[in-house]
Amino acid sequence: MLKIQNATVYFDGHDGKEIHALDRVNLDIPEGAFVVALGASGCGKSTLLNAIAGFLPISEGSISLNGREIVAPGADRGVVFQKDTLLPWSNIADNVALGLKFAGIGKKQRREKAVELLALVGLKDFAANFPHELSGGMRQRVGIARALATEPDILLMDEPFGALDSLTREQMQELLISVWHRTGKRIFFITHSIEEALFLGTQVIVMSPRPGRVVARYDLDFVRRFVETGDVRSIHLSQEFNTLREEIREILHCDHNRTELHA
């Protein structure tokens, strides 16, 4: 279990004033869950992800993974960012195997694991290519493969599809569902898109404007329906999907308007 208890974060702003970024966030992410955090820019979604990753200390509360408190980055957490962070001078296989190299794994084993993971994301034939030879969507697939290479307990994804065109984004959503289903990895995923959150998440948490709080939670099964049927259209057109989309939109708009009134 990844367990977040009363996680609160303060940090100093550029003007010297203290910023209250997160306020008493509580969240459990069990094995195999696909949890999506949804909210407006500046609501603390990325702050929460960075705290889980160990990049950012929390001011109050605790975050633990399998009973061990998180105080620093570790191989048990794989991270995929919005922009790919591939090494331009290394080929795709070596990029995927980077974490394994740091862990002291031999070259032959690294290569075998990289090819296995590239096959999982549909890029086995591109192992010898370099990042500049791949499209944006393909580079994000490499990023997913690299994050999986060290066999982390959780995959952390910070708006990984935000910069992609709509068609590529849909394809990447379906690819990620396939990876999630085949590997059984738990995932914590950040997005601004209500539709993306509803489609991907087994649980969706809606966060308020700063300081970020969890103001709503939804347990969903649209992603499991897609695994069973492969029918995206029927899910997006269903009454349940559209009712939830409008309900969440109303929550986000009410929070935004409340913040504007008190600004």
Short mmCIF file of C-alpha atoms in Angstrom, two decimals:
data_model
loop_
_atom_site.label_atom_id
_atom_site.label_comp_id
_atom_site.label_asym_id
_atom_site.label_seq_id
_atom_site.Cartn_x
_atom_site.Cartn_y
_atom_site.Cartn_z
CA MET A 1 0.00 0.00 0.00
CA LEU A 2 1.10 3.54 -0.73
CA LYS A 3 -0.33 5.53 2.15
CA ILE A 4 -0.59 9.31 2.37
CA GLN A 5 -1.67 10.69 5.74
CA ASN A 6 -2.43 14.37 6.32
CA ALA A 7 0.25 15.41 3.83
CA THR A 8 0.77 19.17 4.05
CA VAL A 9 3.35 21.21 2.18
CA TYR A 10 4.54 24.78 2.72
CA PHE A 11 7.40 26.36 0.79
CA ASP A 12 8.90 29.81 0.28
CA GLY A 13 7.75 31.77 -2.75
CA HIS A 14 9.93 34.02 -4.91
CA ASP A 15 8.66 37.07 -3.02
CA GLY A 16 9.62 35.57 0.34
CA LYS A 17 6.03 34.81 1.31
CA GLU A 18 5.18 31.31 2.45
CA ILE A 19 3.06 29.29 0.01
CA HIS A 20 0.62 26.72 1.36
CA ALA A 21 0.66 24.20 -1.50
CA LEU A 22 -1.03 21.10 0.02
CA ASP A 23 -3.33 20.79 2.98
CA ARG A 24 -3.98 17.53 4.86
CA VAL A 25 -4.20 15.21 1.87
CA ASN A 26 -5.15 11.61 2.68
CA LEU A 27 -4.95 8.90 0.05
CA ASP A 28 -4.38 5.14 -0.13
CA ILE A 29 -3.18 3.55 -3.38
CA PRO A 30 -3.37 -0.26 -3.20
CA GLU A 31 -1.58 -2.63 -5.53
CA GLY A 32 -3.09 -2.62 -9.02
CA ALA A 33 -4.97 0.67 -8.58
CA PHE A 34 -4.97 3.41 -11.22
CA VAL A 35 -5.49 6.67 -9.30
CA VAL A 36 -5.90 9.91 -11.21
CA ALA A 37 -5.55 13.37 -9.62
CA LEU A 38 -7.58 16.05 -11.37
CA GLY A 39 -7.60 19.79 -10.79
CA ALA A 40 -6.78 23.23 -12.13
CA SER A 41 -3.23 24.51 -12.58
CA GLY A 42 -1.60 25.33 -9.26
CA CYS A 43 -3.82 23.06 -7.17
CA GLY A 44 -0.91 20.99 -5.87
CA LYS A 45 -1.17 17.90 -8.08
CA SER A 46 2.48 17.98 -9.11
CA THR A 47 3.52 18.90 -5.58
CA LEU A 48 1.81 15.74 -4.35
CA LEU A 49 3.46 13.62 -7.05
CA ASN A 50 6.89 15.11 -6.29
CA ALA A 51 6.40 14.32 -2.60
CA ILE A 52 5.51 10.70 -3.43
CA ALA A 53 8.56 10.51 -5.70
CA GLY A 54 10.77 11.78 -2.86
CA PHE A 55 11.80 14.92 -4.76
CA LEU A 56 10.08 17.22 -2.26
CA PRO A 57 9.83 16.91 1.54
CA ILE A 58 6.43 17.35 3.14
CA SER A 59 6.00 19.82 5.99
CA GLU A 60 3.48 17.79 7.99
CA GLY A 61 2.00 14.30 7.82
CA SER A 62 3.59 11.22 6.24
CA ILE A 63 3.88 9.30 2.98
CA SER A 64 4.88 5.63 3.07
CA LEU A 65 5.19 2.80 0.57
CA ASN A 66 4.81 -0.75 1.84
CA GLY A 67 5.32 0.48 5.40
CA ARG A 68 8.51 2.48 4.68
CA GLU A 69 8.36 6.25 4.96
CA ILE A 70 9.38 8.09 1.79
CA VAL A 71 12.19 10.57 2.45
CA ALA A 72 14.12 10.47 -0.86
CA PRO A 73 13.84 9.20 -4.45
CA GLY A 74 14.08 5.44 -4.92
CA ALA A 75 13.91 2.68 -7.53
CA ASP A 76 10.57 1.56 -6.07
CA ARG A 77 8.98 4.63 -7.73
CA GLY A 78 9.16 5.19 -11.49
CA VAL A 79 8.42 8.69 -12.83
CA VAL A 80 7.19 9.81 -16.26
CA PHE A 81 7.15 13.58 -16.85
CA GLN A 82 5.12 15.70 -19.27
CA LYS A 83 8.20 16.32 -21.42
CA ASP A 84 10.41 13.38 -22.21
CA THR A 85 13.79 13.49 -20.49
CA LEU A 86 15.59 11.12 -22.83
CA LEU A 87 19.33 11.41 -23.36
CA PRO A 88 19.76 12.62 -26.96
CA TRP A 89 23.20 11.01 -27.34
CA SER A 90 21.98 7.51 -26.34
CA ASN A 91 19.92 5.14 -28.43
CA ILE A 92 16.45 4.09 -27.33
CA ALA A 93 17.51 0.79 -25.75
CA ASP A 94 20.21 2.52 -23.69
CA ASN A 95 17.73 5.19 -22.60
CA VAL A 96 15.34 2.52 -21.36
CA ALA A 97 18.15 0.72 -19.53
CA LEU A 98 19.57 3.84 -17.87
CA GLY A 99 18.23 3.04 -14.39
CA LEU A 100 19.49 -0.53 -14.68
CA LYS A 101 22.96 0.77 -15.54
CA PHE A 102 22.96 2.91 -12.39
CA ALA A 103 21.87 -0.16 -10.43
CA GLY A 104 24.96 -2.06 -11.64
CA ILE A 105 23.12 -4.51 -13.91
CA GLY A 106 25.32 -6.05 -16.63
CA LYS A 107 25.12 -4.89 -20.23
CA LYS A 108 23.59 -8.11 -21.59
CA GLN A 109 20.84 -8.16 -18.96
CA ARG A 110 20.17 -4.46 -19.50
CA ARG A 111 19.78 -4.99 -23.21
CA GLU A 112 17.43 -7.95 -22.77
CA LYS A 113 15.23 -6.01 -20.33
CA ALA A 114 15.17 -2.94 -22.57
CA VAL A 115 14.07 -4.98 -25.60
CA GLU A 116 11.38 -6.70 -23.51
CA LEU A 117 9.97 -3.37 -22.35
CA LEU A 118 10.19 -1.78 -25.79
CA ALA A 119 8.11 -4.69 -27.08
CA LEU A 120 5.56 -3.99 -24.31
CA VAL A 121 5.12 -0.40 -25.56
CA GLY A 122 5.23 -1.32 -29.25
CA LEU A 123 8.74 -0.05 -30.03
CA LYS A 124 10.85 -3.18 -30.28
CA ASP A 125 11.98 -2.29 -33.80
CA PHE A 126 13.31 1.12 -32.66
CA ALA A 127 15.85 -0.06 -30.08
CA ALA A 128 18.80 1.24 -32.15
CA ASN A 129 17.22 4.58 -33.04
CA PHE A 130 17.91 7.88 -31.30
CA PRO A 131 15.32 10.15 -29.62
CA HIS A 132 15.35 12.78 -32.40
CA GLU A 133 14.19 10.08 -34.84
CA LEU A 134 10.99 9.41 -32.88
CA SER A 135 7.70 11.32 -32.65
CA GLY A 136 6.52 12.88 -29.39
CA GLY A 137 4.18 9.99 -28.67
CA MET A 138 6.90 7.45 -29.35
CA ARG A 139 9.30 9.26 -27.01
CA GLN A 140 6.68 9.15 -24.26
CA ARG A 141 6.38 5.40 -24.82
CA VAL A 142 10.14 5.18 -24.26
CA GLY A 143 9.68 7.18 -21.07
CA ILE A 144 7.09 4.67 -19.83
CA ALA A 145 9.39 1.75 -20.67
CA ARG A 146 12.29 3.40 -18.87
CA ALA A 147 10.17 4.05 -15.77
CA LEU A 148 9.19 0.36 -15.72
CA ALA A 149 12.73 -0.94 -16.16
CA THR A 150 13.61 -1.02 -12.45
CA GLU A 151 10.31 -2.82 -11.70
CA PRO A 152 8.94 -0.07 -9.43
CA ASP A 153 6.05 -0.62 -7.03
CA ILE A 154 4.28 2.44 -8.43
CA LEU A 155 4.39 4.45 -11.65
CA LEU A 156 4.07 8.23 -11.17
CA MET A 157 2.93 10.14 -14.26
CA ASP A 158 2.83 13.95 -14.35
CA GLU A 159 0.56 14.93 -17.26
CA PRO A 160 2.53 12.72 -19.66
CA PHE A 161 0.13 13.20 -22.58
CA GLY A 162 -0.58 16.92 -22.14
CA ALA A 163 1.62 18.07 -25.03
CA LEU A 164 0.35 15.49 -27.54
CA ASP A 165 -2.23 16.03 -30.27
CA SER A 166 -5.69 14.61 -29.57
CA LEU A 167 -5.35 11.48 -31.73
CA THR A 168 -1.92 10.57 -30.34
CA ARG A 169 -3.21 11.25 -26.84
CA GLU A 170 -6.07 8.78 -27.31
CA GLN A 171 -3.65 6.18 -28.63
CA MET A 172 -1.34 6.71 -25.66
CA GLN A 173 -4.23 6.35 -23.23
CA GLU A 174 -5.09 2.98 -24.73
CA LEU A 175 -1.43 1.93 -24.68
CA LEU A 176 -1.12 2.89 -21.01
CA ILE A 177 -4.24 0.89 -20.15
CA SER A 178 -2.69 -2.11 -21.88
CA VAL A 179 0.56 -1.69 -19.93
CA TRP A 180 -1.35 -1.28 -16.65
CA HIS A 181 -3.48 -4.35 -17.32
CA ARG A 182 -0.56 -6.55 -18.40
CA THR A 183 1.87 -5.54 -15.66
CA GLY A 184 -0.54 -5.01 -12.75
CA LYS A 185 1.39 -1.89 -11.72
CA ARG A 186 -0.27 0.69 -9.51
CA ILE A 187 -0.30 4.11 -11.16
CA PHE A 188 -0.67 7.67 -9.88
CA PHE A 189 -1.52 9.90 -12.84
CA ILE A 190 -2.02 13.68 -13.07
CA THR A 191 -4.19 15.40 -15.66
CA HIS A 192 -6.21 18.56 -16.39
CA SER A 193 -8.65 16.59 -18.57
CA ILE A 194 -11.88 15.39 -16.96
CA GLU A 195 -12.48 12.93 -19.82
CA GLU A 196 -8.98 11.47 -19.49
CA ALA A 197 -9.38 11.11 -15.72
CA LEU A 198 -12.73 9.32 -16.01
CA PHE A 199 -11.51 6.99 -18.75
CA LEU A 200 -8.27 5.95 -17.06
CA GLY A 201 -8.89 5.96 -13.33
CA THR A 202 -10.09 3.19 -11.05
CA GLN A 203 -10.26 6.12 -8.62
CA VAL A 204 -10.35 9.83 -9.42
CA ILE A 205 -9.57 12.46 -6.80
CA VAL A 206 -10.59 16.05 -7.47
CA MET A 207 -8.37 18.69 -5.89
CA SER A 208 -9.24 22.22 -4.86
CA PRO A 209 -7.26 25.35 -5.78
CA ARG A 210 -4.30 26.11 -3.53
CA PRO A 211 -3.91 24.94 -0.89
CA GLY A 212 -4.63 21.63 -2.57
CA ARG A 213 -7.20 19.49 -0.78
CA VAL A 214 -9.08 16.42 -1.94
CA VAL A 215 -12.65 17.69 -2.34
CA ALA A 216 -14.20 14.67 -4.11
CA ARG A 217 -13.41 11.00 -4.79
CA TYR A 218 -14.90 8.65 -7.35
CA ASP A 219 -14.43 4.88 -7.62
CA LEU A 220 -14.85 4.01 -11.29
CA ASP A 221 -14.82 1.03 -13.64
CA PHE A 222 -14.73 2.62 -17.11
CA VAL A 223 -11.10 1.52 -17.58
CA ARG A 224 -12.01 -2.09 -16.74
CA ARG A 225 -14.92 -1.93 -19.17
CA PHE A 226 -12.47 -0.85 -21.87
CA VAL A 227 -10.14 -3.75 -21.01
CA GLU A 228 -13.07 -6.12 -21.45
CA THR A 229 -14.65 -4.61 -24.59
CA GLY A 230 -12.07 -2.37 -26.29
CA ASP A 231 -14.97 -0.02 -27.10
CA VAL A 232 -13.94 3.56 -26.34
CA ARG A 233 -16.94 5.14 -28.07
CA SER A 234 -19.62 3.42 -26.02
CA ILE A 235 -17.86 4.46 -22.80
CA HIS A 236 -17.54 8.12 -23.78
CA LEU A 237 -21.13 8.26 -24.99
CA SER A 238 -22.64 6.54 -21.97
CA GLN A 239 -25.01 8.50 -19.73
CA GLU A 240 -22.98 7.60 -16.64
CA PHE A 241 -19.75 8.94 -18.14
CA ASN A 242 -21.33 12.21 -19.22
CA THR A 243 -23.18 12.73 -15.94
CA LEU A 244 -19.95 12.32 -13.98
CA ARG A 245 -18.10 14.61 -16.37
CA GLU A 246 -20.62 17.41 -15.78
CA GLU A 247 -20.65 16.81 -12.02
CA ILE A 248 -16.86 17.11 -11.82
CA ARG A 249 -16.84 20.14 -14.11
CA GLU A 250 -19.29 21.83 -11.75
CA ILE A 251 -17.05 21.07 -8.75
CA LEU A 252 -13.99 22.51 -10.51
CA HIS A 253 -15.83 25.62 -11.70
CA CYS A 254 -17.35 26.28 -8.26
CA ASP A 255 -13.92 26.01 -6.64
CA HIS A 256 -12.42 28.32 -9.28
CA ASN A 257 -15.14 30.94 -8.82
CA ARG A 258 -14.81 30.76 -5.03
CA THR A 259 -11.05 31.36 -5.33
CA GLU A 260 -11.60 34.32 -7.68
CA LEU A 261 -14.07 35.92 -5.25
CA HIS A 262 -11.57 35.71 -2.39
CA ALA A 263 -8.50 36.73 -4.42
#
